[in-house]
Amino acid sequence: MITCKVIGNVWATRKEKSLNGLKFMIVRRTDLTTDKEFDSFVAVDCVGAGIGEEVLVTLGSSAREAFSNPNTPVDAVIVGIIDGSES
Amino acid sequence: MITCKVIGNVWATRKEKSLNGLKFMIVRRTDLTTDKEFDSFVAVDCVGAGIGEEVLVTLGSSAREAFSNPNTPVDAVIVGIIDGSES
Amino acid sequence: MITCKVIGNVWATRKEKSLNGLKFMIVRRTDLTTDKEFDSFVAVDCVGAGIGEEVLVTLGSSAREAFSNPNTPVDAVIVGIIDGSES
Amino acid sequence: MITCKVIGNVWATRKEKSLNGLKFMIVRRTDLTTDKEFDSFVAVDCVGAGIGEEVLVTLGSSAREAFSNPNTPVDAVIVGIIDGSES
Amino acid sequence: MITCKVIGNVWATRKEKSLNGLKFMIVRRTDLTTDKEFDSFVAVDCVGAGIGEEVLVTLGSSAREAFSNPNTPVDAVIVGIIDGSES
């Protein structure tokens, strides 16, 4: 998983049917041990994450396992809200 | 998912049979928060996206879930047309 | 999918049994809209592509869907020969 | 698989239910033959790895195979603790 | 698939049970058409590859298909030993 900061959201009226009702957040990967700047991408929120929060994002086919319907065409999901870290 | 701009299309007469009838669009990844230039690639269109539109693209095995036949050998699908974003 | 140019081929006598009879082509990714140089890799040919041709390559688990036996340990397949593009 | 050094850990109270009880370690990829610095990310620990240890990490859908429940939305798992290497 | 050179091996006493008996080789990706230097990583050997040999490596979930037990948490496998190439 990667750690990301939630920085916004995006909406799409015309979309693949099984995506209806999902929340699409713009997230930017972070490195908890450096200040390196990464590219942003879009992840579906499963845990009620808000803008500005540091989150845990699962990528690829594993992301689909967070849905009750694992056949959703999604490749990035916010699976946790980070409370703290130690390194 | 990543956000992309549709910039063209590509055609192939000789192709794997299960790809017949699909629309292959050339898309370029965008970063909604910066002007960074990314490489272009090819995604199958599932939502009627037109050239110039900003779209949501799902990658990897999750892309196949957008098809009625999930055994299609496709690894990138346009799953939504972006109406707006906030960041 | 990505667009690639077929630039050669590679052979291996000792290989995992299910790979017998497959054609392993060396391909180099191309960007249809720029002249950027990418790294080369190996893709299995499913459509009779020849050296010098521009092709469509599917990566990852989706590549396996191009085979009658989807349990073949292959992660890159040439699924189409590009006739033309517009961008 | 990639080799990584365990450099810390991260915790998240609000998370996808099936992640309860898992240990989320911050790891940084290493190259056993060079000193190159890579980015850090988060991997679930399956073998009791401690901070400072050199470990083997499996990525992607294969990571899920390390769990008794392969439907866990996890894409990176520590599958071994490296005792030594030769190159 | 990518072409790699086998440059060493790594061992781990404490590891996920289903990894017992596997040979973990350190490999470095090569580009058959250039001298570019890539990072090294770890791949399981399925074909009896020795140090110094040029091999074909399959990545991701497709790598698991090389095992009689496809539920092994492995994401990189040596599936062939390269005898020659033409480009």
Tab-separated table of C-alpha atoms in Angstrom:
chain	number	residue	atom	x	y	z
A	1	MET	CA	0.000	0.000	0.000
A	2	ILE	CA	1.073	3.577	-0.335
A	3	THR	CA	0.422	6.526	1.904
A	4	CYS	CA	-1.377	9.465	0.277
A	5	LYS	CA	-2.866	12.810	1.208
A	6	VAL	CA	-6.443	13.495	0.080
A	7	ILE	CA	-6.343	16.764	-1.878
A	8	GLY	CA	-9.669	16.996	-3.689
A	9	ASN	CA	-12.395	15.156	-5.514
A	10	VAL	CA	-13.642	14.643	-9.037
A	11	TRP	CA	-17.084	13.890	-10.485
A	12	ALA	CA	-18.327	12.181	-13.622
A	13	THR	CA	-21.996	11.967	-14.607
A	14	ARG	CA	-21.434	9.638	-17.547
A	15	LYS	CA	-19.634	6.612	-16.181
A	16	GLU	CA	-19.597	2.834	-16.160
A	17	LYS	CA	-22.793	1.764	-14.338
A	18	SER	CA	-21.158	-0.139	-11.493
A	19	LEU	CA	-19.336	3.050	-10.457
A	20	ASN	CA	-22.583	4.796	-9.472
A	21	GLY	CA	-22.553	6.067	-5.907
A	22	LEU	CA	-18.788	5.848	-5.425
A	23	LYS	CA	-16.753	8.841	-4.149
A	24	PHE	CA	-13.733	9.637	-6.338
A	25	MET	CA	-11.017	11.453	-4.398
A	26	ILE	CA	-7.896	13.092	-5.815
A	27	VAL	CA	-4.966	11.840	-3.746
A	28	ARG	CA	-1.237	12.535	-3.866
A	29	ARG	CA	1.223	9.877	-2.784
A	30	THR	CA	3.426	10.846	0.149
A	31	ASP	CA	6.594	9.367	1.602
A	32	LEU	CA	6.313	9.336	5.403
A	33	THR	CA	10.092	9.602	5.712
A	34	THR	CA	10.930	12.257	3.104
A	35	ASP	CA	9.290	15.313	1.539
A	36	LYS	CA	9.395	13.937	-1.994
A	37	GLU	CA	6.573	15.170	-4.250
A	38	PHE	CA	4.652	12.497	-6.163
A	39	ASP	CA	1.982	12.661	-8.878
A	40	SER	CA	-1.708	12.751	-7.977
A	41	PHE	CA	-4.283	10.181	-9.074
A	42	VAL	CA	-7.869	9.176	-8.263
A	43	ALA	CA	-8.871	6.658	-5.562
A	44	VAL	CA	-12.321	5.548	-4.458
A	45	ASP	CA	-13.044	6.269	-0.792
A	46	CYS	CA	-14.261	3.336	1.341
A	47	VAL	CA	-13.693	4.730	4.825
A	48	GLY	CA	-15.072	8.285	4.882
A	49	ALA	CA	-11.775	10.107	4.343
A	50	GLY	CA	-11.842	13.918	4.217
A	51	ILE	CA	-9.716	16.396	2.314
A	52	GLY	CA	-6.361	16.929	4.019
A	53	GLU	CA	-6.282	13.531	5.693
A	54	GLU	CA	-3.354	11.120	5.332
A	55	VAL	CA	-4.646	7.760	4.073
A	56	LEU	CA	-3.605	4.256	3.116
A	57	VAL	CA	-4.326	3.386	-0.543
A	58	THR	CA	-4.426	-0.121	-2.034
A	59	LEU	CA	-3.701	-0.416	-5.771
A	60	GLY	CA	-4.441	-2.894	-8.545
A	61	SER	CA	-6.771	-5.861	-8.417
A	62	SER	CA	-6.466	-5.934	-4.622
A	63	ALA	CA	-8.381	-2.654	-4.538
A	64	ARG	CA	-11.491	-4.419	-5.782
A	65	GLU	CA	-11.527	-6.625	-2.695
A	66	ALA	CA	-12.669	-3.625	-0.656
A	67	PHE	CA	-16.063	-3.701	-2.411
A	68	SER	CA	-19.017	-5.952	-1.714
A	69	ASN	CA	-19.050	-6.350	-5.521
A	70	PRO	CA	-15.459	-7.310	-6.420
A	71	ASN	CA	-16.266	-6.887	-10.122
A	72	THR	CA	-16.196	-3.104	-9.905
A	73	PRO	CA	-13.682	-1.669	-12.446
A	74	VAL	CA	-11.647	0.230	-9.848
A	75	ASP	CA	-7.850	0.046	-9.365
A	76	ALA	CA	-7.245	2.339	-6.363
A	77	VAL	CA	-9.104	2.454	-3.050
A	78	ILE	CA	-8.619	4.344	0.203
A	79	VAL	CA	-8.686	1.525	2.790
A	80	GLY	CA	-7.620	3.348	5.957
A	81	ILE	CA	-7.135	6.751	7.570
A	82	ILE	CA	-3.682	7.056	9.115
A	83	ASP	CA	-3.664	8.074	12.802
A	84	GLY	CA	0.078	8.047	13.258
A	85	SER	CA	3.377	6.559	12.225
A	86	GLU	CA	6.805	5.877	13.657
A	87	SER	CA	10.027	5.597	11.697
B	1	MET	CA	-7.606	5.410	-11.512
B	2	ILE	CA	-5.831	8.096	-13.408
B	3	THR	CA	-7.173	11.139	-15.194
B	4	CYS	CA	-6.377	11.373	-18.892
B	5	LYS	CA	-7.189	13.543	-21.889
B	6	VAL	CA	-8.402	11.757	-25.033
B	7	ILE	CA	-6.098	12.868	-27.853
B	8	GLY	CA	-6.760	10.489	-30.739
B	9	ASN	CA	-7.562	6.979	-31.810
B	10	VAL	CA	-5.854	3.994	-33.347
B	11	TRP	CA	-7.105	1.113	-35.525
B	12	ALA	CA	-5.975	-2.435	-36.120
B	13	THR	CA	-7.579	-4.769	-38.667
B	14	ARG	CA	-5.622	-7.851	-37.601
B	15	LYS	CA	-6.248	-8.290	-33.902
B	16	GLU	CA	-7.152	-10.819	-31.247
B	17	LYS	CA	-10.768	-11.861	-32.002
B	18	SER	CA	-12.318	-10.756	-28.713
B	19	LEU	CA	-11.180	-7.183	-29.427
B	20	ASN	CA	-13.508	-6.836	-32.425
B	21	GLY	CA	-15.836	-3.866	-32.181
B	22	LEU	CA	-13.894	-2.077	-29.428
B	23	LYS	CA	-12.832	1.579	-29.780
B	24	PHE	CA	-9.126	2.165	-29.085
B	25	MET	CA	-8.432	5.734	-27.981
B	26	ILE	CA	-5.033	7.365	-27.536
B	27	VAL	CA	-5.045	9.039	-24.136
B	28	ARG	CA	-2.469	11.060	-22.248
B	29	ARG	CA	-2.385	10.995	-18.457
B	30	THR	CA	-2.955	14.355	-16.790
B	31	ASP	CA	-2.413	15.590	-13.258
B	32	LEU	CA	-5.421	17.691	-12.227
B	33	THR	CA	-3.228	19.718	-9.863
B	34	THR	CA	-0.124	20.346	-11.985
B	35	ASP	CA	0.766	20.774	-15.670
B	36	LYS	CA	3.123	17.804	-15.754
B	37	GLU	CA	3.327	16.066	-19.150
B	38	PHE	CA	2.918	12.276	-19.134
B	39	ASP	CA	3.296	9.607	-21.830
B	40	SER	CA	0.349	8.581	-23.988
B	41	PHE	CA	-1.077	5.064	-24.224
B	42	VAL	CA	-4.151	3.283	-25.582
B	43	ALA	CA	-7.399	2.736	-23.633
B	44	VAL	CA	-10.652	1.129	-24.744
B	45	ASP	CA	-13.651	3.466	-24.554
B	46	CYS	CA	-16.688	2.202	-22.628
B	47	VAL	CA	-18.588	5.451	-22.125
B	48	GLY	CA	-18.635	7.280	-25.470
B	49	ALA	CA	-15.748	9.654	-24.770
B	50	GLY	CA	-14.755	12.124	-27.498
B	51	ILE	CA	-11.417	13.610	-28.451
B	52	GLY	CA	-10.457	16.460	-26.125
B	53	GLU	CA	-12.472	15.175	-23.173
B	54	GLU	CA	-10.981	14.627	-19.717
B	55	VAL	CA	-11.654	11.039	-18.629
B	56	LEU	CA	-11.144	8.546	-15.807
B	57	VAL	CA	-9.093	5.492	-16.835
B	58	THR	CA	-8.889	2.190	-14.934
B	59	LEU	CA	-5.737	0.099	-15.443
B	60	GLY	CA	-4.736	-3.545	-15.077
B	61	SER	CA	-6.993	-6.504	-14.473
B	62	SER	CA	-9.652	-4.184	-13.025
B	63	ALA	CA	-10.111	-2.743	-16.522
B	64	ARG	CA	-11.546	-6.045	-17.686
B	65	GLU	CA	-14.409	-5.728	-15.203
B	66	ALA	CA	-15.907	-2.987	-17.379
B	67	PHE	CA	-16.748	-5.565	-20.076
B	68	SER	CA	-19.658	-7.978	-20.201
B	69	ASN	CA	-16.950	-10.504	-21.138
B	70	PRO	CA	-14.271	-10.124	-18.420
B	71	ASN	CA	-11.917	-12.380	-20.418
B	72	THR	CA	-11.121	-9.641	-22.939
B	73	PRO	CA	-7.312	-9.068	-23.111
B	74	VAL	CA	-7.502	-5.367	-22.302
B	75	ASP	CA	-5.537	-3.536	-19.582
B	76	ALA	CA	-6.831	0.060	-19.815
B	77	VAL	CA	-10.435	1.269	-20.063
B	78	ILE	CA	-12.090	4.688	-20.041
B	79	VAL	CA	-14.724	4.273	-17.306
B	80	GLY	CA	-15.981	7.856	-16.896
B	81	ILE	CA	-16.043	11.322	-18.438
B	82	ILE	CA	-14.968	13.948	-15.912
B	83	ASP	CA	-17.434	16.811	-15.455
B	84	GLY	CA	-15.475	18.717	-12.861
B	85	SER	CA	-13.005	18.540	-10.025
B	86	GLU	CA	-12.091	20.415	-6.869
B	87	SER	CA	-8.694	20.512	-5.216
C	1	MET	CA	-2.481	-1.076	-23.841
C	2	ILE	CA	0.681	0.418	-25.141
C	3	THR	CA	1.897	0.824	-28.691
C	4	CYS	CA	5.213	-0.856	-29.508
C	5	LYS	CA	7.453	-1.524	-32.484
C	6	VAL	CA	8.595	-5.106	-33.021
C	7	ILE	CA	12.396	-5.021	-33.202
C	8	GLY	CA	13.547	-8.621	-32.888
C	9	ASN	CA	12.975	-11.987	-31.302
C	10	VAL	CA	14.469	-14.179	-28.623
C	11	TRP	CA	14.604	-17.946	-28.130
C	12	ALA	CA	14.898	-20.213	-25.110
C	13	THR	CA	15.192	-23.997	-25.318
C	14	ARG	CA	14.901	-24.595	-21.578
C	15	LYS	CA	11.649	-22.980	-20.505
C	16	GLU	CA	8.502	-23.516	-18.491
C	17	LYS	CA	6.548	-26.248	-20.328
C	18	SER	CA	3.406	-24.239	-21.063
C	19	LEU	CA	5.519	-21.747	-23.040
C	20	ASN	CA	6.367	-24.317	-25.730
C	21	GLY	CA	5.450	-23.172	-29.233
C	22	LEU	CA	5.064	-19.484	-28.357
C	23	LYS	CA	6.874	-16.755	-30.313
C	24	PHE	CA	8.823	-14.324	-28.103
C	25	MET	CA	9.295	-10.951	-29.797
C	26	ILE	CA	11.493	-8.100	-28.597
C	27	VAL	CA	9.368	-4.951	-28.684
C	28	ARG	CA	10.069	-1.347	-27.829
C	29	ARG	CA	7.286	0.886	-26.530
C	30	THR	CA	6.505	3.901	-28.702
C	31	ASP	CA	4.514	7.066	-28.104
C	32	LEU	CA	2.386	7.798	-31.166
C	33	THR	CA	2.509	11.516	-30.415
C	34	THR	CA	6.171	12.044	-29.505
C	35	ASP	CA	9.564	10.549	-30.409
C	36	LYS	CA	10.363	9.520	-26.839
C	37	GLU	CA	12.599	6.431	-26.568
C	38	PHE	CA	11.409	3.684	-24.207
C	39	ASP	CA	12.999	0.462	-22.964
C	40	SER	CA	12.522	-2.806	-24.840
C	41	PHE	CA	10.952	-5.951	-23.392
C	42	VAL	CA	9.597	-9.314	-24.566
C	43	ALA	CA	6.001	-9.955	-25.665
C	44	VAL	CA	4.386	-13.126	-27.000
C	45	ASP	CA	2.945	-12.740	-30.497
C	46	CYS	CA	-0.701	-13.797	-30.976
C	47	VAL	CA	-1.466	-12.137	-34.313
C	48	GLY	CA	1.442	-12.898	-36.660
C	49	ALA	CA	3.309	-9.605	-36.223
C	50	GLY	CA	6.555	-9.119	-38.150
C	51	ILE	CA	9.694	-7.198	-37.333
C	52	GLY	CA	9.251	-3.477	-37.969
C	53	GLU	CA	5.497	-3.487	-37.444
C	54	GLU	CA	3.734	-1.170	-34.996
C	55	VAL	CA	1.637	-3.241	-32.589
C	56	LEU	CA	-0.747	-3.029	-29.653
C	57	VAL	CA	0.550	-4.807	-26.515
C	58	THR	CA	-1.541	-5.831	-23.495
C	59	LEU	CA	0.301	-6.162	-20.173
C	60	GLY	CA	-0.218	-7.967	-16.884
C	61	SER	CA	-2.805	-10.610	-16.088
C	62	SER	CA	-4.973	-9.352	-18.959
C	63	ALA	CA	-2.314	-10.643	-21.365
C	64	ARG	CA	-3.150	-14.194	-20.354
C	65	GLU	CA	-6.707	-13.765	-21.643
C	66	ALA	CA	-5.367	-13.866	-25.201
C	67	PHE	CA	-4.510	-17.559	-24.809
C	68	SER	CA	-6.811	-20.550	-25.042
C	69	ASN	CA	-5.046	-21.640	-21.825
C	70	PRO	CA	-5.297	-18.597	-19.514
C	71	ASN	CA	-2.894	-20.261	-17.055
C	72	THR	CA	0.141	-19.553	-19.235
C	73	PRO	CA	2.800	-17.603	-17.244
C	74	VAL	CA	2.961	-14.699	-19.687
C	75	ASP	CA	2.622	-10.990	-18.825
C	76	ALA	CA	2.859	-9.260	-22.227
C	77	VAL	CA	1.087	-10.161	-25.474
C	78	ILE	CA	0.862	-8.563	-28.923
C	79	VAL	CA	-2.909	-8.383	-29.459
C	80	GLY	CA	-3.127	-6.281	-32.640
C	81	ILE	CA	-1.184	-4.849	-35.574
C	82	ILE	CA	-1.743	-1.107	-35.903
C	83	ASP	CA	-2.941	0.015	-39.350
C	84	GLY	CA	-3.175	3.688	-38.589
C	85	SER	CA	-3.775	6.335	-35.965
C	86	GLU	CA	-5.099	9.857	-35.692
C	87	SER	CA	-4.176	12.401	-33.039
D	1	MET	CA	9.820	-9.839	-5.186
D	2	ILE	CA	11.840	-6.920	-3.988
D	3	THR	CA	14.173	-6.620	-1.040
D	4	CYS	CA	13.294	-3.932	1.505
D	5	LYS	CA	14.429	-2.670	4.883
D	6	VAL	CA	11.769	-2.275	7.573
D	7	ILE	CA	12.002	1.315	8.807
D	8	GLY	CA	8.862	1.926	10.838
D	9	ASN	CA	5.171	1.302	11.204
D	10	VAL	CA	1.885	3.087	10.707
D	11	TRP	CA	-1.532	2.743	12.373
D	12	ALA	CA	-5.077	3.455	11.293
D	13	THR	CA	-8.107	3.112	13.559
D	14	ARG	CA	-10.692	3.705	10.841
D	15	LYS	CA	-9.989	1.142	8.155
D	16	GLU	CA	-11.622	-1.409	5.905
D	17	LYS	CA	-12.898	-4.187	8.226
D	18	SER	CA	-10.881	-7.068	6.798
D	19	LEU	CA	-7.662	-5.164	7.652
D	20	ASN	CA	-8.282	-5.462	11.406
D	21	GLY	CA	-5.407	-7.072	13.265
D	22	LEU	CA	-2.849	-6.634	10.486
D	23	LYS	CA	0.538	-4.989	11.147
D	24	PHE	CA	1.373	-2.205	8.679
D	25	MET	CA	5.118	-1.676	8.349
D	26	ILE	CA	6.874	1.182	6.542
D	27	VAL	CA	9.494	-0.388	4.293
D	28	ARG	CA	12.041	1.069	1.902
D	29	ARG	CA	13.117	-0.898	-1.154
D	30	THR	CA	16.815	-1.739	-1.295
D	31	ASP	CA	19.087	-3.008	-4.053
D	32	LEU	CA	21.352	-5.723	-2.648
D	33	THR	CA	24.036	-4.849	-5.202
D	34	THR	CA	24.037	-1.030	-5.092
D	35	ASP	CA	23.338	1.748	-2.579
D	36	LYS	CA	20.520	3.282	-4.598
D	37	GLU	CA	17.843	4.999	-2.489
D	38	PHE	CA	14.230	4.046	-3.234
D	39	ASP	CA	10.881	5.394	-2.009
D	40	SER	CA	9.208	3.938	1.060
D	41	PHE	CA	5.758	2.351	1.119
D	42	VAL	CA	3.591	0.233	3.439
D	43	ALA	CA	3.595	-3.583	3.556
D	44	VAL	CA	1.673	-5.947	5.827
D	45	ASP	CA	3.912	-8.167	7.946
D	46	CYS	CA	3.238	-11.929	7.795
D	47	VAL	CA	6.454	-13.271	9.319
D	48	GLY	CA	7.181	-11.225	12.448
D	49	ALA	CA	9.717	-8.829	10.907
D	50	GLY	CA	11.252	-6.187	13.139
D	51	ILE	CA	12.448	-2.671	12.429
D	52	GLY	CA	15.886	-2.679	10.796
D	53	GLU	CA	15.506	-6.130	9.260
D	54	GLU	CA	16.054	-6.808	5.550
D	55	VAL	CA	12.951	-8.511	4.129
D	56	LEU	CA	11.447	-9.976	0.987
D	57	VAL	CA	8.251	-8.209	-0.151
D	58	THR	CA	5.677	-9.564	-2.618
D	59	LEU	CA	3.594	-6.987	-4.507
D	60	GLY	CA	0.257	-6.923	-6.304
D	61	SER	CA	-2.434	-9.572	-6.297
D	62	SER	CA	0.173	-12.187	-5.363
D	63	ALA	CA	0.482	-10.486	-1.979
D	64	ARG	CA	-3.041	-11.570	-1.111
D	65	GLU	CA	-2.051	-15.219	-1.396
D	66	ALA	CA	-0.121	-14.887	1.863
D	67	PHE	CA	-3.410	-14.537	3.782
D	68	SER	CA	-5.789	-17.254	4.857
D	69	ASN	CA	-8.445	-14.895	3.446
D	70	PRO	CA	-7.199	-14.050	-0.085
D	71	ASN	CA	-9.911	-11.390	-0.404
D	72	THR	CA	-8.066	-8.958	1.853
D	73	PRO	CA	-7.499	-5.608	0.033
D	74	VAL	CA	-3.725	-5.641	0.459
D	75	ASP	CA	-1.118	-5.178	-2.305
D	76	ALA	CA	2.204	-5.569	-0.459
D	77	VAL	CA	3.234	-8.239	2.050
D	78	ILE	CA	6.470	-9.107	3.848
D	79	VAL	CA	6.855	-12.830	3.047
D	80	GLY	CA	10.366	-13.532	4.347
D	81	ILE	CA	13.224	-12.229	6.492
D	82	ILE	CA	16.507	-12.258	4.595
D	83	ASP	CA	19.338	-14.123	6.351
D	84	GLY	CA	21.963	-13.582	3.712
D	85	SER	CA	22.710	-13.073	0.049
D	86	GLU	CA	25.461	-13.719	-2.447
D	87	SER	CA	26.096	-11.772	-5.629
E	1	MET	CA	8.289	-10.507	-19.920
E	2	ILE	CA	11.602	-8.879	-19.315
E	3	THR	CA	15.095	-10.164	-19.948
E	4	CYS	CA	17.363	-10.326	-16.896
E	5	LYS	CA	20.808	-11.546	-15.927
E	6	VAL	CA	21.050	-13.795	-12.870
E	7	ILE	CA	23.573	-12.167	-10.543
E	8	GLY	CA	23.188	-13.920	-7.195
E	9	ASN	CA	20.841	-15.500	-4.714
E	10	VAL	CA	19.264	-14.736	-1.377
E	11	TRP	CA	18.046	-16.937	1.485
E	12	ALA	CA	15.456	-16.542	4.204
E	13	THR	CA	14.879	-19.095	6.978
E	14	ARG	CA	11.773	-17.429	8.373
E	15	LYS	CA	9.330	-17.130	5.492
E	16	GLU	CA	5.739	-17.687	4.471
E	17	LYS	CA	5.224	-21.487	4.541
E	18	SER	CA	4.294	-21.955	0.882
E	19	LEU	CA	7.684	-20.497	-0.112
E	20	ASN	CA	9.589	-23.452	1.368
E	21	GLY	CA	11.889	-25.131	-1.128
E	22	LEU	CA	11.887	-22.300	-3.663
E	23	LYS	CA	15.140	-20.827	-5.015
E	24	PHE	CA	15.300	-17.025	-4.766
E	25	MET	CA	17.670	-15.541	-7.332
E	26	ILE	CA	18.850	-11.926	-7.520
E	27	VAL	CA	18.348	-10.785	-11.107
E	28	ARG	CA	19.027	-7.521	-12.889
E	29	ARG	CA	16.865	-6.481	-15.829
E	30	THR	CA	18.720	-6.059	-19.118
E	31	ASP	CA	17.800	-4.438	-22.419
E	32	LEU	CA	18.920	-6.700	-25.260
E	33	THR	CA	19.328	-3.678	-27.547
E	34	THR	CA	21.084	-1.183	-25.256
E	35	ASP	CA	23.499	-1.236	-22.303
E	36	LYS	CA	21.107	0.531	-19.944
E	37	GLU	CA	21.558	-0.408	-16.269
E	38	PHE	CA	18.400	-1.408	-14.386
E	39	ASP	CA	17.699	-2.151	-10.719
E	40	SER	CA	17.991	-5.677	-9.362
E	41	PHE	CA	15.164	-7.632	-7.722
E	42	VAL	CA	14.382	-11.190	-6.624
E	43	ALA	CA	12.790	-13.868	-8.849
E	44	VAL	CA	12.008	-17.502	-8.101
E	45	ASP	CA	13.787	-19.947	-10.399
E	46	CYS	CA	11.613	-22.545	-12.177
E	47	VAL	CA	14.010	-23.730	-14.867
E	48	GLY	CA	17.388	-24.354	-13.223
E	49	ALA	CA	19.030	-21.049	-14.156
E	50	GLY	CA	22.612	-20.440	-13.021
E	51	ILE	CA	24.447	-17.274	-12.071
E	52	GLY	CA	25.529	-15.326	-15.143
E	53	GLU	CA	22.780	-16.677	-17.384
E	54	GLU	CA	20.439	-14.431	-19.367
E	55	VAL	CA	16.833	-15.340	-18.513
E	56	LEU	CA	13.220	-14.508	-19.263
E	57	VAL	CA	11.259	-13.285	-16.215
E	58	THR	CA	7.475	-13.104	-15.889
E	59	LEU	CA	6.078	-10.561	-13.421
E	60	GLY	CA	2.859	-10.060	-11.472
E	61	SER	CA	0.023	-12.512	-11.042
E	62	SER	CA	1.104	-14.309	-14.234
E	63	ALA	CA	4.234	-15.428	-12.374
E	64	ARG	CA	2.106	-17.621	-10.124
E	65	GLU	CA	0.931	-19.652	-13.113
E	66	ALA	CA	4.394	-21.219	-13.310
E	67	PHE	CA	3.735	-23.119	-10.056
E	68	SER	CA	1.742	-26.278	-9.547
E	69	ASN	CA	0.202	-24.347	-6.645
E	70	PRO	CA	-0.927	-21.023	-8.179
E	71	ASN	CA	-1.658	-19.655	-4.695
E	72	THR	CA	2.032	-19.133	-3.917
E	73	PRO	CA	2.685	-15.459	-2.917
E	74	VAL	CA	5.308	-14.871	-5.614
E	75	ASP	CA	5.350	-12.003	-8.151
E	76	ALA	CA	8.453	-12.748	-10.269
E	77	VAL	CA	9.530	-16.039	-11.810
E	78	ILE	CA	12.335	-17.105	-14.154
E	79	VAL	CA	10.420	-18.970	-16.885
E	80	GLY	CA	13.148	-19.517	-19.495
E	81	ILE	CA	16.883	-19.424	-20.163
E	82	ILE	CA	17.697	-17.335	-23.234
E	83	ASP	CA	19.787	-19.145	-25.883
E	84	GLY	CA	19.939	-16.305	-28.351
E	85	SER	CA	18.280	-13.214	-29.748
E	86	GLU	CA	18.104	-11.248	-32.959
E	87	SER	CA	17.316	-7.544	-33.294
